[in-house]
Coordinates of N, CA and C in Angstrom, one line a residue:
X1 N 112.6 206.1 -110.1 CA 114.0 205.7 -110.1 C 114.8 206.7 -109.3
X2 N 115.9 206.3 -108.9 CA 116.8 207.1 -108.1 C 118.2 206.7 -108.1
X3 N 119.0 207.6 -107.7 CA 120.4 207.3 -107.5 C 120.8 207.4 -106.0
X4 N 121.5 206.6 -105.5 CA 121.9 206.6 -104.1 C 123.4 206.6 -103.9
X5 N 124.0 207.3 -103.1 CA 125.4 207.3 -102.8 C 125.6 207.4 -101.3
X6 N 126.4 206.5 -100.7 CA 126.6 206.6 -99.3 C 128.1 206.5 -99.0
X7 N 128.6 207.3 -98.1 CA 129.9 207.3 -97.7 C 129.9 207.0 -96.2
X8 N 130.5 205.8 -95.8 CA 130.5 205.5 -94.4 C 131.9 205.5 -93.9
X9 N 132.1 206.1 -92.7 CA 133.4 206.2 -92.1 C 133.4 205.6 -90.7
X10 N 134.2 204.6 -90.4 CA 134.1 204.0 -89.1 C 134.7 204.9 -88.1
X11 N 134.1 205.0 -86.9 CA 134.6 205.8 -85.8 C 135.4 204.9 -84.9
X12 N 136.5 205.4 -84.4 CA 137.4 204.7 -83.5 C 136.9 204.7 -82.1
X13 N 136.1 203.7 -81.7 CA 135.6 203.5 -80.4 C 136.0 202.1 -79.9
X14 N 136.5 202.0 -78.6 CA 136.9 200.7 -78.1 C 135.8 199.7 -78.0
X15 N 136.0 198.5 -78.5 CA 135.1 197.4 -78.5 C 133.7 197.7 -79.0
X16 N 133.6 198.6 -79.9 CA 132.3 198.9 -80.5 C 132.5 199.3 -82.0
X17 N 131.6 198.8 -82.8 CA 131.6 199.1 -84.2 C 130.6 200.2 -84.5
X18 N 131.0 201.4 -84.8 CA 130.1 202.5 -85.1 C 130.6 203.2 -86.4
X19 N 129.7 203.5 -87.3 CA 130.0 204.1 -88.5 C 129.3 205.4 -88.7
X20 N 129.9 206.4 -89.1 CA 129.3 207.7 -89.5 C 129.1 207.6 -91.0
X21 N 127.8 207.8 -91.4 CA 127.5 207.7 -92.8 C 126.8 208.9 -93.3
X22 N 127.2 209.3 -94.5 CA 126.5 210.4 -95.2 C 125.8 209.7 -96.4
X23 N 124.5 210.0 -96.6 CA 123.8 209.5 -97.7 C 123.3 210.6 -98.6
X24 N 123.4 210.4 -99.9 CA 123.0 211.3 -100.9 C 122.0 210.6 -101.8
X25 N 120.9 211.3 -102.1 CA 119.8 210.6 -102.8 C 119.4 211.6 -103.9
X26 N 119.1 211.1 -105.1 CA 118.5 211.9 -106.2 C 117.4 211.0 -106.8
X27 N 116.3 211.6 -107.0 CA 115.1 210.9 -107.5 C 114.7 211.6 -108.8
X28 N 114.2 210.8 -109.8 CA 113.7 211.3 -111.0 C 112.6 210.4 -111.5
X29 N 111.7 211.0 -112.2 CA 110.5 210.2 -112.7 C 110.8 209.7 -114.1
X30 N 110.4 208.4 -114.4 CA 110.5 207.8 -115.7 C 109.2 208.1 -116.4
X31 N 109.3 208.1 -117.7 CA 108.0 208.3 -118.5 C 107.1 207.0 -118.3
X32 N 105.8 207.3 -118.3 CA 104.9 206.1 -118.1 C 104.7 205.4 -119.4
X33 N 104.7 206.1 -120.5 CA 104.5 205.4 -121.8 C 105.2 206.2 -122.9
X34 N 105.2 205.6 -124.1 CA 105.9 206.2 -125.2 C 105.3 207.6 -125.7
X35 N 104.1 207.8 -125.4 CA 103.4 209.1 -125.8 C 104.0 210.3 -125.1
X36 N 104.7 210.0 -124.0 CA 105.3 211.2 -123.3 C 106.6 211.6 -123.9
X37 N 107.1 210.9 -124.9 CA 108.4 211.3 -125.5 C 108.1 212.4 -126.6
X38 N 109.0 213.3 -126.7 CA 108.9 214.2 -127.9 C 110.2 214.0 -128.7
X39 N 110.0 213.9 -130.0 CA 111.1 213.8 -130.9 C 111.1 214.9 -131.9
X40 N 112.2 215.6 -132.1 CA 113.5 215.4 -131.5 C 113.4 215.8 -130.0
X41 N 114.2 215.3 -129.2 CA 114.2 215.6 -127.8 C 114.5 217.1 -127.5
X42 N 113.9 217.7 -126.6 CA 114.1 219.1 -126.2 C 115.3 219.1 -125.3
X43 N 116.4 219.7 -125.7 CA 117.6 219.7 -124.9 C 117.7 221.0 -124.3
X44 N 117.8 221.0 -123.0 CA 117.9 222.2 -122.2 C 119.3 222.8 -122.3
X45 N 119.4 224.1 -122.4 CA 120.7 224.8 -122.4 C 121.1 225.2 -121.0
X46 N 120.3 224.7 -120.1 CA 120.6 225.1 -118.7 C 121.6 224.1 -118.0
X47 N 122.5 224.6 -117.3 CA 123.5 223.8 -116.7 C 122.9 223.3 -115.4
X48 N 123.5 222.1 -114.9 CA 123.1 221.6 -113.7 C 123.6 222.3 -112.4
X49 N 124.5 223.2 -112.6 CA 125.0 224.0 -111.5 C 126.1 223.2 -110.7
X50 N 126.5 222.1 -111.2 CA 127.5 221.3 -110.5 C 128.9 221.8 -111.0
X51 N 129.6 222.6 -110.3 CA 130.9 223.0 -110.7 C 131.8 223.0 -109.4
X52 N 133.1 223.2 -109.7 CA 134.0 223.1 -108.6 C 133.7 224.0 -107.5
X53 N 133.3 225.2 -107.8 CA 133.1 226.3 -106.8 C 131.9 225.8 -105.9
X54 N 130.9 225.3 -106.4 CA 129.7 224.8 -105.6 C 130.1 223.6 -104.8
X55 N 130.9 222.7 -105.3 CA 131.3 221.5 -104.6 C 132.2 221.9 -103.4
X56 N 133.1 222.8 -103.7 CA 134.0 223.3 -102.6 C 133.2 224.0 -101.5
X57 N 132.2 224.8 -101.9 CA 131.4 225.5 -100.9 C 130.6 224.5 -100.1
X58 N 130.1 223.4 -100.7 CA 129.4 222.4 -100.0 C 130.3 221.7 -99.0
X59 N 131.5 221.4 -99.4 CA 132.5 220.7 -98.5 C 132.8 221.6 -97.4
X60 N 133.1 222.9 -97.7 CA 133.4 223.8 -96.6 C 132.2 223.9 -95.6
X61 N 131.0 224.0 -96.1 CA 129.9 224.1 -95.2 C 129.7 222.9 -94.3
X62 N 129.9 221.7 -94.9 CA 129.8 220.4 -94.2 C 130.9 220.4 -93.1
X63 N 132.1 220.7 -93.4 CA 133.2 220.7 -92.4 C 132.9 221.8 -91.3
X64 N 132.5 222.9 -91.7 CA 132.1 224.0 -90.7 C 131.0 223.5 -89.8
X65 N 130.1 222.8 -90.3 CA 128.9 222.3 -89.5 C 129.4 221.2 -88.5
X66 N 130.6 220.6 -88.7 CA 131.1 219.6 -87.8 C 132.1 220.2 -86.9
X67 N 132.3 221.6 -86.9 CA 133.2 222.2 -86.0 C 134.6 222.4 -86.5
X68 N 134.9 222.1 -87.7 CA 136.2 222.2 -88.3 C 136.3 223.5 -89.1
X69 N 137.5 224.1 -89.2 CA 137.6 225.3 -90.1 C 137.5 224.8 -91.6
X70 N 136.4 225.0 -92.2 CA 136.1 224.4 -93.5 C 137.1 224.7 -94.6
X71 N 137.3 226.0 -94.8 CA 138.2 226.4 -95.9 C 139.6 225.9 -95.7
X72 N 140.1 226.0 -94.4 CA 141.5 225.5 -94.1 C 141.6 224.0 -94.3
X73 N 140.6 223.3 -93.9 CA 140.7 221.8 -94.0 C 140.6 221.4 -95.5
X74 N 139.8 222.2 -96.3 CA 139.7 221.9 -97.7 C 141.1 222.2 -98.4
X75 N 141.7 223.3 -98.0 CA 143.0 223.6 -98.5 C 144.0 222.5 -98.2
X76 N 144.0 222.0 -96.9 CA 144.9 221.0 -96.5 C 144.7 219.7 -97.4
X77 N 143.4 219.4 -97.6 CA 143.1 218.2 -98.4 C 143.5 218.4 -99.9
X78 N 143.4 219.5 -100.4 CA 143.8 219.8 -101.8 C 145.4 219.7 -101.9
X79 N 146.0 220.2 -100.9 CA 147.5 220.1 -100.8 C 148.0 218.7 -100.7
X80 N 147.3 217.9 -99.8 CA 147.7 216.5 -99.6 C 147.4 215.7 -100.9
X81 N 146.3 216.0 -101.5 CA 146.0 215.2 -102.8 C 147.1 215.5 -103.8
X82 N 147.5 216.7 -103.9 CA 148.6 217.1 -104.9 C 149.9 216.4 -104.5
X83 N 150.2 216.4 -103.2 CA 151.4 215.9 -102.7 C 151.6 214.4 -103.0
X84 N 150.5 213.6 -102.8 CA 150.5 212.2 -102.9 C 150.2 211.7 -104.3
X85 N 149.8 212.5 -105.3 CA 149.5 212.1 -106.6 C 148.5 210.9 -106.7
X86 N 147.3 211.1 -106.5 CA 146.3 210.1 -106.4 C 145.7 209.6 -107.7
X87 N 146.1 210.3 -108.8 CA 145.4 210.0 -110.1 C 145.7 208.7 -110.7
X88 N 146.6 207.9 -110.1 CA 146.9 206.5 -110.7 C 146.4 205.4 -109.8
X89 N 145.4 205.7 -108.9 CA 144.9 204.7 -108.0 C 143.5 204.3 -108.3
X90 N 143.2 203.9 -109.5 CA 141.9 203.4 -109.8 C 140.9 204.5 -109.9
X91 N 139.6 204.0 -109.9 CA 138.5 205.0 -110.1 C 138.4 205.9 -109.0
X92 N 138.5 205.5 -107.7 CA 138.4 206.4 -106.6 C 139.5 207.4 -106.6
X93 N 140.7 207.0 -106.9 CA 141.8 207.9 -107.0 C 141.6 209.0 -108.1
X94 N 141.1 208.5 -109.3 CA 140.8 209.5 -110.3 C 139.7 210.5 -109.9
X95 N 138.7 210.0 -109.2 CA 137.6 210.9 -108.8 C 138.2 211.9 -107.8
X96 N 139.0 211.5 -106.8 CA 139.5 212.4 -105.9 C 140.5 213.3 -106.5
X97 N 141.3 212.9 -107.5 CA 142.2 213.7 -108.3 C 141.4 214.9 -109.0
X98 N 140.4 214.5 -109.7 CA 139.6 215.5 -110.4 C 138.9 216.5 -109.4
X99 N 138.4 216.0 -108.4 CA 137.7 216.8 -107.4 C 138.6 217.7 -106.6
X100 N 139.8 217.3 -106.3 CA 140.7 218.0 -105.4 C 141.9 218.7 -106.2
X101 N 141.8 218.7 -107.5 CA 142.9 219.4 -108.3 C 142.3 220.5 -109.1
X102 N 142.3 221.8 -108.6 CA 141.8 222.9 -109.3 C 142.3 223.0 -110.7
X103 N 143.5 222.6 -110.9 CA 144.1 222.7 -112.3 C 143.6 221.7 -113.3
X104 N 142.8 220.7 -112.8 CA 142.2 219.7 -113.6 C 141.1 220.1 -114.5
X105 N 140.6 221.4 -114.3 CA 139.5 221.9 -115.1 C 139.8 223.3 -115.5
X106 N 138.9 223.8 -116.3 CA 139.0 225.2 -116.8 C 139.0 226.2 -115.6
X107 N 139.4 227.4 -115.8 CA 139.4 228.4 -114.8 C 138.0 228.7 -114.3
X108 N 137.7 228.5 -113.1 CA 136.3 228.7 -112.6 C 136.3 229.9 -111.6
X109 N 137.3 230.8 -111.7 CA 137.3 232.0 -110.9 C 137.3 231.6 -109.4
X110 N 138.1 230.6 -109.0 CA 138.2 230.2 -107.6 C 139.1 231.1 -106.9
X111 N 139.1 231.1 -105.6 CA 140.1 231.9 -104.8 C 141.5 231.4 -105.2
X112 N 142.5 232.2 -105.3 CA 143.8 231.8 -105.5 C 144.4 230.8 -104.5
X113 N 143.7 230.8 -103.3 CA 144.2 230.0 -102.2 C 144.1 228.5 -102.6
X114 N 143.1 228.1 -103.4 CA 143.0 226.7 -103.8 C 144.1 226.3 -104.8
X115 N 144.5 227.2 -105.7 CA 145.6 226.9 -106.6 C 146.9 226.9 -105.9
X116 N 147.0 227.8 -104.9 CA 148.3 227.8 -104.2 C 148.4 226.6 -103.3
X117 N 147.3 226.1 -102.8 CA 147.4 224.8 -102.0 C 147.8 223.7 -102.9
X118 N 147.3 223.6 -104.1 CA 147.7 222.5 -105.0 C 149.2 222.6 -105.4
X119 N 149.6 223.9 -105.7 CA 151.0 224.1 -106.0 C 151.9 223.7 -104.8
X120 N 151.5 224.1 -103.6 CA 152.3 223.8 -102.4 C 152.5 222.2 -102.3
X121 N 151.5 221.5 -102.5 CA 151.6 220.0 -102.4 C 152.4 219.4 -103.6
X122 N 152.1 219.9 -104.8 CA 152.7 219.4 -106.0 C 154.2 219.7 -106.1
X123 N 154.6 220.9 -105.8 CA 155.9 221.4 -106.1 C 156.8 221.2 -104.8
X124 N 156.3 221.7 -103.7 CA 157.1 221.7 -102.4 C 157.0 220.4 -101.7
X125 N 156.0 219.6 -102.0 CA 155.8 218.3 -101.3 C 155.7 218.5 -99.8
X126 N 155.1 219.5 -99.3 CA 154.9 219.8 -97.9 C 153.7 220.5 -97.6
X127 N 152.8 220.0 -96.8 CA 151.6 220.6 -96.4 C 151.5 221.0 -94.9
X128 N 152.7 221.2 -94.3 CA 152.7 221.5 -92.9 C 152.0 222.9 -92.6
X129 N 152.1 223.8 -93.5 CA 151.5 225.1 -93.3 C 149.9 224.9 -93.1
X130 N 149.3 224.0 -93.8 CA 147.9 223.7 -93.7 C 147.6 222.8 -92.5
X131 N 148.5 222.0 -92.1 CA 148.3 221.1 -90.9 C 148.1 221.9 -89.6
X132 N 148.8 223.1 -89.6 CA 148.6 224.0 -88.4 C 147.2 224.6 -88.3
X133 N 146.6 224.8 -89.5 CA 145.3 225.4 -89.5 C 144.1 224.5 -89.5
X134 N 144.4 223.2 -89.7 CA 143.3 222.2 -89.8 C 143.8 220.9 -89.0
X135 N 143.0 220.5 -88.0 CA 143.5 219.4 -87.2 C 143.3 218.0 -87.8
X136 N 142.5 217.9 -88.9 CA 142.2 216.5 -89.4 C 142.7 216.4 -90.9
X137 N 143.0 215.2 -91.3 CA 143.4 214.9 -92.6 C 142.3 214.1 -93.2
X138 N 141.5 214.6 -94.2 CA 140.4 213.9 -94.8 C 141.0 212.7 -95.6
X139 N 142.1 212.9 -96.3 CA 142.7 211.8 -97.0 C 143.3 210.8 -96.0
X140 N 143.7 211.2 -94.9 CA 144.2 210.3 -93.9 C 143.1 209.3 -93.4
X141 N 141.8 209.9 -93.4 CA 140.7 209.0 -93.0 C 140.5 207.9 -94.0
X142 N 140.6 208.3 -95.3 CA 140.5 207.3 -96.4 C 141.6 206.2 -96.3
X143 N 142.8 206.6 -96.0 CA 143.9 205.7 -95.9 C 143.7 204.8 -94.6
X144 N 143.1 205.4 -93.6 CA 142.9 204.6 -92.4 C 141.8 203.5 -92.7
X145 N 140.8 203.9 -93.5 CA 139.8 202.9 -93.9 C 140.4 201.8 -94.6
X146 N 141.3 202.1 -95.6 CA 141.9 201.1 -96.4 C 142.8 200.1 -95.5
X147 N 143.5 200.7 -94.6 CA 144.4 199.9 -93.7 C 143.5 199.0 -92.8
X148 N 142.4 199.6 -92.3 CA 141.6 198.8 -91.5 C 140.9 197.6 -92.2
X149 N 140.5 197.8 -93.4 CA 139.8 196.8 -94.2 C 140.8 195.7 -94.7
X150 N 142.1 196.1 -94.9 CA 143.0 195.1 -95.4 C 143.5 194.2 -94.2
X151 N 143.4 194.7 -93.0 CA 143.9 194.0 -91.9 C 142.8 192.9 -91.4
X152 N 141.6 193.2 -91.8 CA 140.5 192.3 -91.4 C 140.4 191.0 -92.2

């Protein structure tokens, strides 16, 4: 069994349909028969290691690998997410809100830059300071996708 997640972003090329896609895959084995079960189940006290710090590091690494300033672009995205209040836009909006709002979870000893970016967007409603440091808007790409698909 496995879980698959794919994010596809169309690239703007004249008279050509090209999509940039990121695929994530997780595989796990199912038990072959009932004798492989133990009751009561053994519950591990080990964490999966999925926390905000690791997710932010992965996003920074991915942005850096594409030639963008990773941390600055992540800060811009956090600021824009706070500025536009995405938490009321269905499941995707809720996921983006939780992912890009450092205040949505317990203190994970993140750099104060992340909290400052969220406050900048939420309180001052202006992310221009981050726009100078990062040339792309990741949330703008999502909005562009929505606009493109509603026009079709």
